[in-house]
Amino acid sequence: MTNQEVANLLRQIAKILEIKGDSTFRIRAYEEAATRVENLAEPIEDIWKRGELTNVPGIGESIAAKIEEYLKTGKSSYLEEISKDIPKGLFEMMEVPGIGPRLAWRLYTEAGIQSIEELERALVEHKLQGLRGFGAKMEKKLLDGIQMYRQLSGRIPLYLALPIVHNVITYLKGHAKFVDIAPAGSLRRGRADIGDCDVLVATDDPIPVMEAFVKMPGVAQVLAKGDTKASVFTGGLQVDLRAVPVESWGAALQYFTGSKAHNIKLRELAIKKGYKLNEYGLFKMDTDEKVAGRTEEEIYNALGLPWIPPTMREDRGEIELAMTGKLPRLVEMKDIKGDLHVHSTFSDGTDTVETMARKAKEMGYEWLVISDHATGLGVVGGLKPEDLPDYIAAIKEAEKKVGIRIFVGLEGNIKADGTFLFTDDRVEVLIAAIHTALNQEKEKILDRYEKTFKEAKPHIVAHPTGRILGRRGGLNVTSSEVLQLCNKYDVVPELNCTPMRLDIDDVGVLTAVTQYHMPVALGTDSHDAEELVNMELGVIQAQRGWADPDHVINTWSAEKVEEWLRSGHKQ
DNA sequence: GCCGTTTTCGGCCCGACTGTTTTCAGTCG
């Protein structure tokens, strides 16, 4: 049972309690427990086996018992009990913007509506107008909401959201007056996928800015528009704009960056210290005197904390860590000295070894791993043992011409039965990856990894879970399951920086770094030279996993990398 | 349902926007 599955159970319980109008505090307790489980660096099953479930913040006796039953039996009698009289369609209805748990429940109990299709029909036929609070505007709002729900495909990958927000900001700079503007929300936190985009603007004259925003070209729909806050639908994405007074810029940036769970924790801390925190500033509870707000640093410091980087603000324990003064110094782009996963024309890359090396040099790197595919993957050609002399000669030549250290790498395919095509002493960096038979069941995939880790002793396992953002699928394994094997066989997990992969995910990095004290390997998996810049997306994800430079191999000197390659492997 | 160097009971984050509520509940982030 994975942490995600347990978190889903708790979240499902919270949802049902919400529909039924249960205590908001009980609902919050389940939601918070879900978030904590989701973000645990350790498998919850291990914690349970040690009898330490209630040591996890947010988990008490009652929730621990429910988790235990679920881990033991795969079922929850409590969930079954409370969901008996709830039609499944209600959950989908709540995905429609504007429909929350209370309205979904009313639509069901007062009008017998159990699905989006039934709701749509009732709206079109004006059958709901007898209900309290249902006028023509409400009808239109919900019909629009249904249409939007059908267009939205859920969350979109970070790299697709970035240009949309960039366009909004560029447009507003040319068509409105303000002092400052910045993206906030999950975009600023660097989440791998984005639900909606938040943009913050500092101005003392917000109304014209809001006007310009909702009239932007490309706005498909205006979802809300007030004096200081507006939401539109553009480029297939919801974008929220929030205007704040200049003197509240820091407080607003903090508030609007989130995450929600992080903010709640911070406001609770503020209350304990006799303050009230909102998007306008930090105020003394008794006198309403403002004590901080111009910058984020001011606010965190006034609460007795160092400034916490946005990439850490997920309520994964960062506030508690900040209190002890032990926040890690997160890895940054300027620390990166090399790329651990790059292809060339020797397999399916479009640029030569030399071109890739020049780009690496241009990025300020000291070294590079050229890691072309080994044979066995039909579509990409791939290197055979007899190709190695030419491959190595090309690498050595580029090394001399460009003037950076280039390691001879090889990305080998782990076959469906777990055999690995070839290893060779002339290969300095051996990368193993699954590219075929992706739909096997979990046990089979883990067996394949284990067999290869044991027999071929690769240095790195590439894109360990096979996830593709914005699409279903990936391998039937979680990062935490692969990481257990990595730990056992001393194989370094890759954080693949391909914008659609970012695999292992942020929680995986957190597990590797804080649980196993294991480094991660950032690899852009570049197939042309321009893709080397994707390293930046990987660095952001590594930050989200609390990685300091020591835990990122890419920050090591070429000598230190050589030392690592010699030790522990192929002895 | 969780939690506690002021509490094992009585608290629990905060505000904007919407619709139609003449004072506020629901939704959202």
Coordinates of C-alpha atoms in Angstrom, one line a residue, chain A residues 32 36 48 109 139 220 231 286 371 441 487 521 531:
Chain A
E32 CA -4.2 17.7 7.0
R36 CA 1.2 14.8 5.8
W48 CA 3.0 1.6 11.1
T109 CA -31.3 15.7 -2.0
E139 CA -28.1 28.7 -14.2
A220 CA -12.0 32.9 -23.3
S231 CA -10.0 35.3 -12.7
D286 CA -4.6 43.5 20.2
S371 CA 25.2 8.5 -22.5
E441 CA 2.5 -5.4 -12.9
N487 CA 19.4 2.0 -1.4
A521 CA 21.7 12.5 -10.5
E531 CA 17.7 20.9 -24.3

